[in-house]
Amino acid sequence: MIRHIVLLKARPEVREAHIAAIFADLHALNLPGILAIHSGRSESPEQIERGYLHGFTVDFTDWDALAAYQAHPDHKRVGAALVAAAQGGLDGILVFDLPC
């Protein structure tokens, strides 16, 4: 399994409802190889998010499923919405892929 982890540092003027709509669009993706999707705002008691207050994970069966997701037009649409909402565009997004 591959856990795809994405953290978002949103622009200050982006409202929670807008981020929730992007995450709803993400959850609506029905692509082969997706095992689970989780998203939300950080609730960490440590409070060391450094501005990356929203994030999501997508669990994939394998690397091929992740590659197919990355190439899919629906992923590209959701990704473009995330980049548009992020502070500094792509600079406001962190991605980490963890083999589990």
CSV table of C-alpha atoms in Angstrom, one decimal:
chain,number,residue,atom,x,y,z
A,1,MET,CA,0.0,0.0,0.0
A,2,ILE,CA,1.1,3.6,-0.7
A,3,ARG,CA,-0.2,6.4,1.5
A,4,HIS,CA,-0.2,9.7,-0.4
A,5,ILE,CA,0.0,12.6,2.1
A,6,VAL,CA,-0.8,16.2,1.0
A,7,LEU,CA,-0.6,19.2,3.3
A,8,LEU,CA,-2.0,22.6,2.3
A,9,LYS,CA,-1.1,26.1,3.5
A,10,ALA,CA,-4.1,28.0,2.3
A,11,ARG,CA,-4.1,31.7,1.3
A,12,PRO,CA,-5.5,33.8,4.2
A,13,GLU,CA,-8.6,34.8,2.2
A,14,VAL,CA,-9.6,31.3,1.3
A,15,ARG,CA,-12.6,30.3,3.4
A,16,GLU,CA,-13.1,26.9,5.2
A,17,ALA,CA,-16.1,26.3,3.0
A,18,HIS,CA,-14.0,26.6,-0.1
A,19,ILE,CA,-11.4,24.1,1.2
A,20,ALA,CA,-14.3,21.8,2.3
A,21,ALA,CA,-15.6,21.9,-1.3
A,22,ILE,CA,-12.2,20.9,-2.7
A,23,PHE,CA,-12.0,18.0,-0.3
A,24,ALA,CA,-15.6,16.9,-1.2
A,25,ASP,CA,-14.5,16.9,-4.8
A,26,LEU,CA,-11.5,14.8,-3.8
A,27,HIS,CA,-13.7,12.3,-1.9
A,28,ALA,CA,-15.9,12.0,-5.0
A,29,LEU,CA,-13.0,10.5,-7.0
A,30,ASN,CA,-13.9,6.9,-7.9
A,31,LEU,CA,-10.7,5.6,-9.4
A,32,PRO,CA,-9.3,2.1,-9.4
A,33,GLY,CA,-6.7,1.4,-6.7
A,34,ILE,CA,-8.0,4.0,-4.2
A,35,LEU,CA,-8.5,2.2,-0.8
A,36,ALA,CA,-9.4,5.2,1.4
A,37,ILE,CA,-9.4,9.0,1.5
A,38,HIS,CA,-9.2,11.1,4.6
A,39,SER,CA,-9.2,14.9,4.8
A,40,GLY,CA,-9.6,17.8,7.1
A,41,ARG,CA,-8.1,20.6,9.2
A,42,SER,CA,-5.4,19.9,11.7
A,43,GLU,CA,-6.4,19.4,15.3
A,44,SER,CA,-2.9,18.7,16.6
A,45,PRO,CA,-2.4,19.7,20.3
A,46,GLU,CA,1.3,20.3,19.4
A,47,GLN,CA,0.2,23.2,17.1
A,48,ILE,CA,3.4,23.1,15.0
A,49,GLU,CA,1.7,23.0,11.6
A,50,ARG,CA,3.7,26.0,10.4
A,51,GLY,CA,0.6,27.2,8.5
A,52,TYR,CA,-0.1,23.8,6.9
A,53,LEU,CA,-3.5,23.6,8.6
A,54,HIS,CA,-5.4,21.4,6.1
A,55,GLY,CA,-4.4,18.1,4.5
A,56,PHE,CA,-5.5,14.8,3.2
A,57,THR,CA,-4.3,11.3,2.7
A,58,VAL,CA,-5.2,8.9,-0.1
A,59,ASP,CA,-4.3,5.2,0.3
A,60,PHE,CA,-3.5,3.3,-2.9
A,61,THR,CA,-3.1,-0.4,-3.5
A,62,ASP,CA,0.3,0.2,-5.2
A,63,TRP,CA,2.6,2.6,-7.1
A,64,ASP,CA,0.8,1.9,-10.4
A,65,ALA,CA,-2.6,3.0,-8.8
A,66,LEU,CA,-0.9,6.2,-7.6
A,67,ALA,CA,0.6,6.9,-11.0
A,68,ALA,CA,-2.8,6.3,-12.7
A,69,TYR,CA,-4.4,8.8,-10.2
A,70,GLN,CA,-1.8,11.4,-10.9
A,71,ALA,CA,-2.4,11.2,-14.6
A,72,HIS,CA,-6.2,11.2,-14.4
A,73,PRO,CA,-8.0,14.4,-15.5
A,74,ASP,CA,-10.2,14.4,-12.3
A,75,HIS,CA,-7.1,14.4,-10.1
A,76,LYS,CA,-5.6,17.2,-12.3
A,77,ARG,CA,-8.8,19.3,-11.7
A,78,VAL,CA,-8.7,18.8,-7.9
A,79,GLY,CA,-5.0,19.5,-7.9
A,80,ALA,CA,-5.5,22.7,-9.8
A,81,ALA,CA,-8.1,23.8,-7.3
A,82,LEU,CA,-5.6,23.1,-4.4
A,83,VAL,CA,-2.8,25.0,-6.1
A,84,ALA,CA,-5.2,28.0,-6.6
A,85,ALA,CA,-6.1,27.9,-2.9
A,86,ALA,CA,-2.6,27.5,-1.7
A,87,GLN,CA,-0.4,30.4,-0.4
A,88,GLY,CA,2.2,30.8,-3.1
A,89,GLY,CA,0.6,28.3,-5.4
A,90,LEU,CA,2.6,25.0,-5.5
A,91,ASP,CA,4.9,26.4,-2.8
A,92,GLY,CA,2.0,26.1,-0.3
A,93,ILE,CA,1.6,22.4,-0.8
A,94,LEU,CA,3.7,19.5,0.6
A,95,VAL,CA,3.4,16.0,-0.8
A,96,PHE,CA,4.9,12.9,0.8
A,97,ASP,CA,4.3,9.3,-0.5
A,98,LEU,CA,4.9,6.6,2.1
A,99,PRO,CA,5.0,2.9,1.3
A,100,CYS,CA,3.2,1.0,4.1
